[in-house]
Amino acid sequence: MERHQPGQAASNWQGDSIVFGCDYNPEQWPAEVWSDDVALMVEAGIGMVAINIFGWATVEPRDGEYDFSRLDTIVELLHENGIRINLGTGTSSAPPWLSTKHPEILPVMADGTTRWPGGRQAWCPSSPVFREYAVRLVGKVAERYGAHPAVALWHVSNELGCHNALCYCDVSAASFRRWLQSRYGTIERLNDAWGTSFWSQRYGTWGEILPPRATLAAGNPAHVHDFERFSSAELLDYYGQELAVIRTASTIPVTTNFMVTAHIRTQDYWRWAPEMDLIANDHYLDHRLEHPERELSFSADLTRGLANGYPWMLMETAISAVSWQPRNIAKTPGELTRTVASHIARGADAICFFQWRASRQGAEKFHSALLPHAGTDSKIWREAVELGALLERLAPVAGSRVEARAAVMFSWESWWALGADSHPSQDVDHLREAHRAYAALRANGVTTDIVPPGADLADYSLVVVPALYSLSGTEAIAINDYVAAGGNVIVTFFSGLADEELRMRMDVTRAKPPGAFAEMLGAWTEEFFPLNANESVVLDDGSRGSIWSEVVRVTTATVLARFADGQLAGHPAIVSNAFGTGRAVYIATALDDEAFRSLMAREVMAAGIAGVSSFGSDVEVVVRSKGPDRFLFVINHSADDVSIAGTGNELTTGESVARTLAVPAGAVRVLHEQPR
Ligand code: GAL
């Protein structure tokens, strides 16, 4: 596969504008409405439309029989109206004729049950049969439209792994074995890595290895972990197969839509990102979380991390409610603008919606769309048109970059590993602890990058390592070296305990304390004391912690706070250690929001970082810049008006600001500051 820095290969995909786009599924509608649709798209300012995402059954209605007549018409209609196309390869969901003819392509669950057609994405990622039919279709689509002047972008499949990431069938088993062979070389090395002496699991030949199918007792964690790695790599390999076919007929940038969210964890996007021409993400507000807008910020900053700091594309979001949560909450007044602005502030140069016209039938008919069932005489349509105008006014922002001096480390592998059975507490979750640390920085007005283990940390003044359970030796050394060379790090509980095979990091001679960070932290953990659900513990500085406590043994560190109640009363809870020319802080419990915010306020100041604002969690302040131009985004989620110093042209209202930018409650302002 081609490898490059995302964003570089396709540097001007946004065409000097903030793209306003949507998914369009005209196959769901009679041809009579298509020209009406496109006229309304022009009225709203839609610049890019994703088509053919679920087009397979329409363009190949029978095995080997292609009918591109409808797609041709749509492509020309969009082209004539100056709308660029994000062209789906159409392979996301196989038509019924394929699964009827080849039921062996259907995915199999860990318990051996099959997942049947009738929904979407019912295919096994390893199936050579599925792949053969899919790439045959991709070849036809690429040949037909690969050089079409309206096609701006290729959209491979759709949300790869959304439903079918893990398949446990025999075909997947064979592919898993090949993957393991190339990872370990010999069966002895695999046995060693997986610790198969435990519970009599030693393998004699590769053929004895299965995917981690449903077991009676807890499965081997290293086995499960490698299957998660394999499954992410398998879909990425599939992406590569589609990409190679596209490249035979087209030079247009290629990508697929990631799902950087709190509820889907199956793909290691740190590994995917270098294979994309540009990074695209799908994000929907998750009302099952306590603070959906904070998760949005984290997801957007993580997407920017995947894009290596380059502008990225929000390929899907909803104009109002979705239809797949238990309660699908409509957006409140101003919320659409605030959420869109938050994505743009954090690096998005394209805002696209699922979908253009609300479906009349099918599983998503209650999902909001730019053109609702109610038609154009509706709040949603008026908001869509207003948003189009706003994005036009934000065009100067396109291509600018976000700068951050703080970073939070996040690892899909650690997230998977911590999600396994048989841990001290099911409440310890890497993503949740990353969110908690991120929220503490955000509440201090500090813009934060999200980086992978192993990242070059030299440019950051402060790095947080939150519940990073597993990491490789090289990754651990990178963190230690960063601090030794003068960096500041905050490590939270359950970090650095295991290596990349999930072996506990310990010295069997007992000469050194366990964990990857004992020397750097000047402290180590003797015993875990997880807290019960709804239990909390008080610290002697007045903070409160939940989820976790532990016996911390101090070697060279200074104790900043101790547990003040519970069975660990008097034991250290927060410690700080000078290491090399840097400093490391360790937190042995999940601090509540307020306590973490105030600890972070001290630490960012000690690290020499000035937050761009002191408004707290409900007002986001982020700066994007491009050469001498600075764009100050203020997103006011609060019920109070705020103001901030600044001079320049305010892009949302067109007003010029002499000294103070006023941002009314619920509003968004983007100040374009230029040197005089
Ligand atoms: C995404 C998907 C879209 C649509 C949307 C609804 O998962 O790519 O096709 O289903 O969610 O929110």
XYZ file of C-alpha atoms and ligand atoms in Angstrom:
688
model
C 0.000 0.000 0.000
C 1.068 3.602 -0.474
C 2.187 5.110 2.826
C 2.380 8.805 3.420
C 1.471 11.486 5.876
C -2.288 11.865 5.632
C -3.196 15.247 4.263
C -0.019 15.626 2.271
C -0.968 13.450 -0.654
C -4.243 15.262 -1.081
C -3.334 18.694 0.151
C -6.063 20.732 -1.494
C -8.996 18.345 -1.393
C -11.129 20.984 0.295
C -10.513 23.461 -2.532
C -9.945 26.507 -0.261
C -13.378 26.228 1.302
C -15.016 24.554 4.228
C -16.894 21.873 2.346
C -20.607 21.465 3.079
C -21.652 17.981 2.058
C -24.060 15.105 2.522
C -24.795 11.471 1.707
C -27.302 11.197 -1.082
C -29.195 7.960 -1.649
C -31.252 8.668 -4.779
C -31.832 4.945 -5.324
C -34.422 5.277 -2.540
C -36.409 7.827 -4.545
C -38.193 8.034 -7.906
C -36.200 9.797 -10.649
C -38.749 12.643 -10.721
C -37.424 14.124 -7.485
C -33.735 14.064 -8.411
C -33.559 17.403 -10.188
C -35.597 18.968 -7.401
C -33.117 17.517 -4.907
C -30.126 18.912 -6.737
C -31.727 22.346 -7.104
C -32.299 22.409 -3.342
C -28.710 21.269 -2.752
C -27.528 24.270 -4.747
C -29.861 26.519 -2.722
C -28.363 25.220 0.525
C -24.778 25.567 -0.723
C -23.929 21.846 -0.789
C -20.510 21.475 -2.415
C -19.891 17.735 -2.176
C -22.217 14.752 -2.260
C -21.447 11.148 -1.311
C -23.215 8.684 -3.593
C -23.265 4.944 -4.270
C -22.477 4.078 -0.658
C -25.046 1.288 -0.609
C -25.369 1.067 -4.389
C -24.340 -2.538 -5.068
C -27.820 -4.028 -5.564
C -28.732 -1.171 -7.921
C -25.637 -1.181 -10.128
C -25.223 -4.977 -10.182
C -28.786 -6.266 -9.865
C -27.759 -9.774 -10.917
C -24.415 -11.578 -10.822
C -22.188 -9.953 -13.441
C -24.963 -7.764 -14.931
C -24.274 -4.096 -14.495
C -26.704 -1.234 -14.857
C -25.106 2.157 -14.381
C -27.925 4.113 -15.985
C -29.271 5.631 -12.750
C -25.812 6.368 -11.384
C -24.762 7.962 -14.703
C -27.763 10.274 -14.530
C -27.020 11.289 -10.952
C -23.320 11.855 -11.653
C -24.133 14.118 -14.624
C -26.850 15.978 -12.744
C -24.475 16.769 -9.879
C -21.696 17.685 -12.304
C -23.902 20.048 -14.311
C -24.777 21.794 -11.059
C -21.176 22.204 -9.936
C -21.423 19.719 -7.073
C -18.351 17.569 -6.492
C -18.744 13.863 -5.860
C -17.461 11.688 -3.041
C -17.914 8.405 -4.872
C -18.686 5.267 -2.903
C -17.274 2.040 -4.274
C -20.638 0.577 -3.292
C -19.320 -2.552 -1.589
C -20.487 -1.917 1.966
C -23.461 -4.286 1.800
C -23.721 -7.268 -0.518
C -26.977 -7.794 -2.438
C -29.133 -10.815 -1.535
C -28.216 -12.667 -4.757
C -24.613 -12.868 -3.539
C -25.332 -14.237 -0.067
C -27.886 -16.660 -1.550
C -25.336 -17.967 -4.020
C -22.451 -17.911 -1.520
C -23.728 -18.199 2.051
C -20.121 -18.905 3.089
C -19.461 -15.138 2.974
C -21.728 -14.580 6.003
C -20.038 -13.663 9.295
C -19.983 -16.086 12.223
C -20.061 -14.995 15.849
C -17.898 -16.286 18.711
C -20.664 -18.728 19.688
C -20.788 -20.202 16.179
C -24.057 -18.563 15.146
C -24.294 -16.935 11.724
C -25.317 -13.331 11.133
C -27.761 -13.296 8.280
C -28.534 -10.794 5.535
C -31.419 -8.416 6.131
C -29.451 -5.681 7.880
C -26.163 -4.459 6.431
C -22.475 -5.370 6.235
C -23.181 -9.130 6.537
C -19.842 -10.358 5.226
C -16.724 -11.954 6.599
C -13.682 -9.656 6.209
C -11.458 -12.639 5.328
C -13.785 -14.218 2.767
C -11.955 -14.552 -0.571
C -15.337 -15.064 -2.226
C -16.728 -11.783 -0.912
C -13.512 -9.996 -1.830
C -13.553 -11.355 -5.357
C -17.087 -10.089 -6.008
C -16.450 -6.779 -4.231
C -13.287 -5.897 -6.123
C -14.922 -6.896 -9.371
C -17.542 -4.250 -8.688
C -14.907 -1.704 -7.630
C -13.092 -2.301 -10.916
C -16.252 -1.532 -12.899
C -17.036 1.606 -10.891
C -13.428 2.848 -11.088
C -13.222 2.208 -14.807
C -16.457 4.096 -15.420
C -15.999 7.130 -13.176
C -12.289 7.124 -12.224
C -11.434 10.088 -14.432
C -14.780 11.880 -14.286
C -14.202 15.609 -13.647
C -16.895 15.725 -10.946
C -15.362 12.967 -8.837
C -13.275 14.598 -6.101
C -12.845 11.714 -3.714
C -13.170 7.932 -3.438
C -15.078 6.550 -0.501
C -14.091 2.909 -0.009
C -16.957 0.757 1.307
C -18.474 2.438 4.389
C -17.456 2.521 8.048
C -15.394 -0.648 7.672
C -15.952 -2.829 10.731
C -19.021 -0.997 12.022
C -20.888 -4.305 12.383
C -18.663 -7.080 10.993
C -15.258 -6.398 12.541
C -14.876 -9.757 14.268
C -15.648 -12.968 12.375
C -14.923 -16.392 13.920
C -15.586 -18.657 10.913
C -13.167 -21.280 9.580
C -11.988 -18.991 6.771
C -11.152 -16.295 9.350
C -9.419 -18.969 11.453
C -7.104 -19.866 8.548
C -6.327 -16.210 7.897
C -5.699 -15.594 11.626
C -3.171 -18.464 11.619
C -1.319 -16.961 8.657
C -1.210 -13.613 10.449
C 0.148 -15.260 13.607
C 2.772 -17.123 11.609
C 4.064 -13.911 10.157
C 4.016 -12.214 13.585
C 5.739 -14.973 15.562
C 7.588 -17.134 13.018
C 7.597 -20.225 15.218
C 4.953 -21.880 17.354
C 7.370 -21.768 20.331
C 7.482 -17.985 20.145
C 3.695 -17.851 20.026
C 3.433 -20.161 23.052
C 5.860 -17.953 24.904
C 4.046 -14.727 23.949
C 0.643 -16.083 24.933
C 1.803 -17.792 28.126
C 0.142 -21.037 27.091
C 1.709 -23.022 29.962
C -1.193 -21.659 31.965
C -4.310 -23.916 31.940
C -2.643 -26.456 29.619
C -3.068 -24.340 26.499
C 0.262 -25.157 24.801
C -0.077 -25.417 20.985
C 1.861 -28.084 19.080
C 1.019 -26.903 15.548
C -0.453 -23.790 13.932
C -3.468 -25.824 12.869
C -4.563 -26.218 16.505
C -5.138 -22.459 16.864
C -8.693 -21.131 16.517
C -10.126 -17.649 16.769
C -11.073 -16.954 20.417
C -14.505 -18.569 20.121
C -16.915 -18.702 23.052
C -15.336 -20.551 25.984
C -16.528 -21.836 29.349
C -13.929 -19.979 31.402
C -12.132 -16.729 30.585
C -10.149 -16.936 27.358
C -6.403 -16.383 27.140
C -6.067 -12.549 27.071
C -3.045 -12.549 24.716
C -4.938 -14.796 22.281
C -7.958 -12.480 22.369
C -5.689 -9.444 22.009
C -3.936 -10.806 18.919
C -7.307 -11.632 17.387
C -8.335 -7.997 17.871
C -5.105 -6.852 16.198
C -5.567 -9.355 13.390
C -9.187 -8.308 12.818
C -8.264 -4.623 12.493
C -5.388 -5.530 10.146
C -7.686 -7.773 8.080
C -10.128 -4.970 7.257
C -7.238 -2.624 6.530
C -5.901 -5.272 4.161
C -9.337 -5.368 2.534
C -9.215 -1.564 2.175
C -5.840 -1.994 0.451
C -7.371 -4.422 -2.013
C -10.085 -1.937 -3.030
C -7.488 0.852 -3.167
C -5.240 -1.129 -5.519
C -8.137 -1.658 -7.929
C -9.127 2.027 -7.809
C -5.538 3.001 -8.540
C -5.568 1.064 -11.820
C -8.089 3.580 -13.165
C -7.940 6.734 -11.071
C -5.558 9.202 -9.465
C -8.232 10.871 -7.333
C -7.665 10.815 -3.502
C -9.000 7.737 -1.714
C -10.273 7.407 1.840
C -12.878 5.746 3.992
C -14.936 7.001 6.903
C -13.485 6.197 10.354
C -15.628 5.840 13.464
C -13.658 7.650 16.148
C -16.307 7.427 18.853
C -16.815 6.161 22.371
C -18.925 3.176 21.361
C -17.013 1.503 18.507
C -13.526 0.306 19.272
C -12.623 -2.375 16.764
C -10.156 -0.656 14.431
C -6.703 0.568 15.433
C -6.857 3.787 13.443
C -3.248 4.674 14.356
C -2.384 1.855 11.949
C -5.001 2.794 9.371
C -4.244 6.504 9.147
C -0.989 6.350 7.138
C -2.794 4.431 4.376
C -5.394 7.168 3.760
C -5.012 10.081 1.343
C -6.981 12.173 3.806
C -8.595 11.424 7.123
C -12.377 11.291 7.296
C -14.437 10.651 10.417
C -18.102 10.049 11.205
C -19.301 11.535 14.457
C -22.706 11.651 16.095
C -23.459 13.191 19.488
C -23.856 10.351 21.945
C -26.627 11.173 24.385
C -25.897 8.054 26.401
C -22.873 9.928 27.767
C -22.996 12.542 30.504
C -21.249 15.227 28.405
C -21.734 14.469 24.689
C -20.070 17.735 23.599
C -16.871 16.906 25.517
C -16.674 13.520 23.812
C -17.135 15.360 20.508
C -14.102 17.579 21.252
C -11.992 14.564 22.176
C -13.036 12.700 19.036
C -12.276 15.728 16.849
C -8.849 16.224 18.453
C -8.103 12.513 18.075
C -9.132 12.682 14.417
C -6.700 15.591 13.985
C -4.029 13.403 15.612
C -4.750 10.681 13.055
C -4.440 13.320 10.331
C -1.045 14.318 11.708
C -2.351 17.815 12.351
C -3.555 18.324 8.778
C -7.162 19.336 8.060
C -9.587 16.442 8.015
C -13.113 15.729 6.858
C -16.211 15.153 8.982
C -17.762 12.717 6.540
C -20.982 12.137 8.486
C -22.878 13.804 11.268
C -26.563 14.486 11.951
C -28.377 17.759 11.514
C -30.562 16.826 14.479
C -31.464 13.433 16.017
C -30.126 10.020 15.028
C -32.279 6.886 15.088
C -30.029 4.303 16.734
C -29.777 5.421 20.357
C -32.309 4.374 22.992
C -33.638 7.955 23.052
C -32.865 10.048 19.999
C -32.529 13.578 21.238
C -33.132 16.426 18.784
C -30.585 19.251 18.741
C -31.444 22.224 20.937
C -31.417 25.769 19.472
C -27.871 26.703 18.456
C -26.500 23.221 19.144
C -25.985 22.424 15.464
C -23.814 25.506 14.988
C -21.884 24.843 18.175
C -21.128 21.221 17.348
C -20.156 22.027 13.762
C -17.921 24.880 14.990
C -16.271 22.560 17.487
C -15.305 20.151 14.684
C -13.992 23.007 12.532
C -12.095 24.616 15.415
C -10.362 21.278 15.962
C -9.279 20.889 12.359
C -12.223 19.797 10.179
C -12.311 21.425 6.732
C -15.444 19.570 5.624
C -18.781 19.131 7.362
C -20.982 16.480 5.767
C -24.255 15.021 6.887
C -26.003 11.717 6.830
C -28.165 12.248 4.885
C -29.639 14.581 2.290
C -33.298 13.544 2.250
C -35.000 11.741 5.140
C -35.858 8.175 4.082
C -39.465 7.197 3.724
C -38.778 3.529 4.351
C -36.155 1.313 5.876
C -34.372 1.178 9.214
C -33.305 4.826 9.282
C -36.515 6.625 8.382
C -36.570 8.423 11.734
C -32.984 9.687 11.340
C -32.814 13.441 10.765
C -31.773 14.684 7.316
C -31.105 18.066 5.720
C -34.390 17.782 3.835
C -36.811 16.378 6.427
C -40.157 14.633 5.840
C -41.722 18.003 6.624
C -40.042 19.526 3.539
C -38.566 22.980 3.166
C -41.057 24.775 5.403
C -39.290 23.465 8.466
C -36.826 24.477 11.140
C -34.342 21.837 10.001
C -34.314 23.002 6.383
C -33.883 26.635 7.430
C -30.990 25.580 9.677
C -29.393 23.661 6.803
C -29.540 26.738 4.559
C -28.170 28.952 7.342
C -25.366 26.494 7.958
C -24.435 26.548 4.275
C -24.112 30.333 4.457
C -22.083 30.150 7.662
C -19.626 27.639 6.200
C -19.137 29.960 3.244
C -18.222 32.780 5.611
C -15.707 30.487 7.338
C -13.831 29.762 4.082
C -10.715 31.735 5.145
C -10.169 29.135 7.895
C -9.626 26.294 5.359
C -6.137 24.840 5.391
C -5.172 26.374 8.753
C -3.741 24.266 11.580
C -4.336 23.873 15.308
C -1.425 24.213 17.687
C -1.277 22.412 21.005
C 1.329 22.249 23.740
C -0.378 19.545 25.764
C -1.090 15.966 24.728
C -3.108 13.025 25.992
C -1.871 9.590 24.988
C -4.468 7.192 23.627
C -4.030 3.633 22.383
C -6.659 1.427 20.780
C -4.608 -1.591 21.861
C -4.696 -0.571 25.527
C -8.415 0.135 25.225
C -8.993 -3.378 23.868
C -6.704 -4.999 26.416
C -8.439 -3.326 29.348
C -11.822 -4.370 27.995
C -10.963 -8.056 28.508
C -12.237 -10.280 31.345
C -10.549 -11.016 34.653
C -9.138 -7.629 35.561
C -9.158 -6.020 39.012
C -12.163 -3.875 38.078
C -14.449 -3.745 35.070
C -14.716 -0.007 35.680
C -11.143 0.720 34.610
C -11.455 1.856 31.001
C -8.622 3.500 29.077
C -10.873 5.691 26.938
C -12.876 6.869 29.938
C -9.703 7.834 31.796
C -8.395 9.547 28.642
C -11.673 11.495 28.482
C -11.332 12.438 32.137
C -7.788 13.812 31.681
C -8.783 15.535 28.463
C -11.796 17.153 30.148
C -9.526 18.531 32.881
C -7.296 20.159 30.250
C -10.285 21.406 28.247
C -11.822 22.926 31.380
C -8.595 24.916 31.780
C -8.840 26.264 28.239
C -5.879 24.151 27.097
C -5.928 22.873 23.513
C -4.761 19.278 23.478
C -3.443 16.874 20.878
C -4.218 13.185 21.173
C -1.148 11.109 20.405
C -0.296 7.402 20.176
C 2.230 5.608 22.384
C 5.605 5.984 20.719
C 4.828 9.488 19.440
C 7.548 12.107 19.400
C 6.689 14.161 22.484
C 9.490 16.722 22.249
C 7.217 19.634 21.281
C 4.816 19.171 24.200
C 5.166 20.883 27.559
C 2.798 18.436 29.257
C 1.730 14.884 28.402
C -0.944 12.831 30.173
C -0.735 9.037 30.167
C -4.178 7.870 31.345
C -4.697 4.223 32.418
C -2.377 3.111 29.623
C -2.331 -0.513 30.721
C -0.129 -2.022 27.997
C 2.674 -0.675 25.857
C 5.856 -1.907 24.220
C 9.352 -1.422 25.593
C 10.157 1.201 22.963
C 6.959 3.084 23.744
C 7.726 3.028 27.478
C 11.262 4.280 26.837
C 9.921 7.175 24.733
C 7.874 8.414 27.718
C 10.724 7.955 30.201
C 13.144 9.750 27.838
C 10.736 12.623 27.329
C 10.615 13.279 31.073
C 14.344 12.723 31.551
C 14.933 15.399 28.906
C 12.799 17.962 30.724
C 9.204 16.977 29.876
C 6.278 16.968 32.294
C 4.052 13.938 32.511
C 0.948 12.983 34.465
C 0.390 9.231 34.711
C -2.882 7.871 36.032
C -3.533 4.514 37.720
C -3.205 1.151 35.950
C -0.605 2.480 33.499
C 2.503 0.710 32.268
C 1.646 -2.588 33.949
C 1.846 -4.881 30.913
C 3.908 -5.240 27.753
C 2.445 -5.556 24.258
C 1.737 -9.291 24.812
C -0.039 -8.359 28.058
C 2.670 -9.961 30.190
C 3.041 -8.192 33.524
C 6.090 -5.946 33.496
C 8.118 -7.308 36.359
C 11.640 -8.331 37.123
C 11.601 -12.033 38.041
C 14.767 -11.549 40.128
C 12.803 -9.024 42.241
C 15.649 -6.525 41.876
C 13.347 -3.820 40.509
C 9.786 -2.829 41.275
C 7.095 -3.770 38.697
C 5.719 -1.466 35.976
C 7.199 0.564 33.139
C 7.382 3.823 35.056
C 8.590 2.989 38.587
C 11.864 4.865 38.306
C 10.360 7.837 36.478
C 7.531 8.124 39.022
C 9.719 7.468 42.049
C 6.903 5.219 43.189
C 5.359 1.858 42.407
C 2.209 -0.076 43.161
C 2.225 -2.864 45.708
C -1.448 -3.871 45.715
C -4.692 -2.846 44.018
C -7.777 -1.808 46.008
C -10.496 -1.157 43.412
C -13.557 0.619 44.737
C -17.063 -0.707 44.528
C -19.645 0.773 42.152
C -20.833 4.118 43.581
C -18.114 4.028 46.231
C -15.772 6.997 46.504
C -12.771 7.931 48.572
C -11.709 11.271 50.020
C -8.153 12.616 49.780
C -6.544 14.835 52.421
C -6.505 17.798 50.007
C -10.309 17.597 49.807
C -10.419 15.846 46.393
C -12.644 12.863 45.836
C -11.770 9.776 43.823
C -13.795 6.875 42.510
C -13.232 3.519 40.751
C -9.748 2.920 42.082
C -7.330 3.041 44.983
C -4.055 1.224 45.577
C -1.076 0.890 47.852
C 1.567 3.207 46.420
C 5.134 2.617 47.615
C 7.234 5.751 47.390
C 10.941 5.544 46.579
C 12.058 9.047 45.547
C 8.730 10.831 44.987
C 7.140 13.536 47.129
C 3.614 12.868 48.335
C 1.168 15.564 47.174
C -1.989 14.027 48.658
C -2.969 10.983 50.711
C -6.122 8.917 50.968
C -8.000 10.309 53.957
C -10.640 7.633 54.480
C -11.338 3.998 53.679
C -8.935 1.158 54.303
C -6.014 2.999 52.669
C -6.288 6.103 54.876
C -2.820 7.612 55.221
C -1.415 5.993 52.070
C -0.156 8.191 49.192
C -2.747 8.978 46.498
C -0.945 11.606 44.384
C 2.831 11.826 44.151
C 5.312 13.885 42.198
C 8.873 13.038 41.226
C 11.778 14.906 39.663
C 13.301 12.682 36.993
C 16.234 13.838 34.876
C 15.370 17.445 34.139
C 11.640 16.764 34.011
C 8.823 15.930 36.385
C 6.316 13.099 36.678
C 3.067 13.103 38.657
C 1.182 9.900 39.506
C -2.509 9.790 40.438
C -3.695 6.576 42.086
C -7.461 7.115 41.809
C -10.020 8.465 39.313
C -10.277 12.077 40.471
C -13.669 13.709 40.127
C -13.998 16.439 37.480
C -13.470 19.377 39.807
C -10.458 17.865 41.592
C -8.846 16.891 38.289
C -9.524 20.357 36.876
C -7.801 22.073 39.772
C -4.847 19.643 39.784
C -4.504 20.258 36.046
C -4.642 24.030 36.570
C -1.541 23.732 38.770
C 0.227 21.350 36.429
C -0.351 23.376 33.255
C 0.960 26.429 35.031
C 4.015 24.508 36.279
C 4.587 23.298 32.716
C 4.483 26.879 31.468
C 1.330 26.483 29.395
C -1.090 29.380 29.365
C -4.631 28.200 28.725
C -6.280 30.354 26.074
C -9.191 31.001 28.398
C -10.395 30.553 31.935
C -14.091 30.087 31.189
C -14.321 26.445 32.302
C -15.893 23.501 30.522
C -18.834 25.212 28.897
C -16.936 27.624 26.696
C -14.532 26.196 24.137
C -11.747 28.479 22.961
C -9.470 27.104 20.239
C -7.099 28.806 17.806
C -6.351 27.723 14.244
C -3.638 29.523 12.341
C -2.203 29.770 8.851
C 0.906 31.873 8.356
C 0.208 35.236 9.986
C -3.580 34.633 10.124
C -5.117 33.487 13.414
C -8.666 32.244 13.812
C -9.972 32.448 17.360
C -12.970 30.137 17.818
C -15.183 30.778 20.842
C -18.023 28.284 21.281
C -20.286 29.264 24.119
C -22.261 26.247 25.377
C -23.194 28.155 28.532
C -26.250 30.190 29.494
C -24.117 33.298 30.090
C -22.682 35.834 27.673
C -18.877 35.900 27.680
C -16.238 38.149 26.200
C -12.593 37.737 25.345
C -9.865 40.114 24.183
C -9.273 40.173 20.443
C -9.110 42.396 17.377
C -10.081 41.595 13.824
C -12.904 40.555 11.576
C -15.555 38.330 13.109
C -16.453 35.800 10.430
C -19.907 34.622 11.556
C -21.406 38.143 11.707
C -18.995 40.036 9.443
C -18.509 42.644 12.183
C -15.178 44.170 12.923
C -13.993 43.827 16.512
C -11.812 46.565 17.967
C -10.734 45.128 21.276
C -13.238 42.770 22.879
C -15.088 39.897 21.255
C -18.523 39.434 22.822
C -19.992 35.945 22.550
C -23.637 35.697 23.604
C -24.920 32.668 25.510
C -25.211 29.684 23.174
C -23.428 31.456 20.308
C -20.313 30.827 18.235
C -17.847 33.494 17.140
C -14.773 33.120 14.945
C -12.410 36.053 15.051
C -10.017 36.393 12.130
C -6.983 38.158 13.562
C -4.391 39.446 11.123
C -1.185 41.254 11.896
C -1.435 44.955 11.081
C -23.431 5.612 9.961
C -23.575 5.091 8.549
C -24.695 5.743 7.775
C -25.900 5.890 8.657
C -25.544 6.724 9.859
C -26.719 6.989 10.775
O -23.069 4.542 10.776
O -22.366 5.223 7.831
O -24.987 4.951 6.659
O -26.330 4.621 9.050
O -24.557 6.052 10.604
O -26.361 7.741 11.899
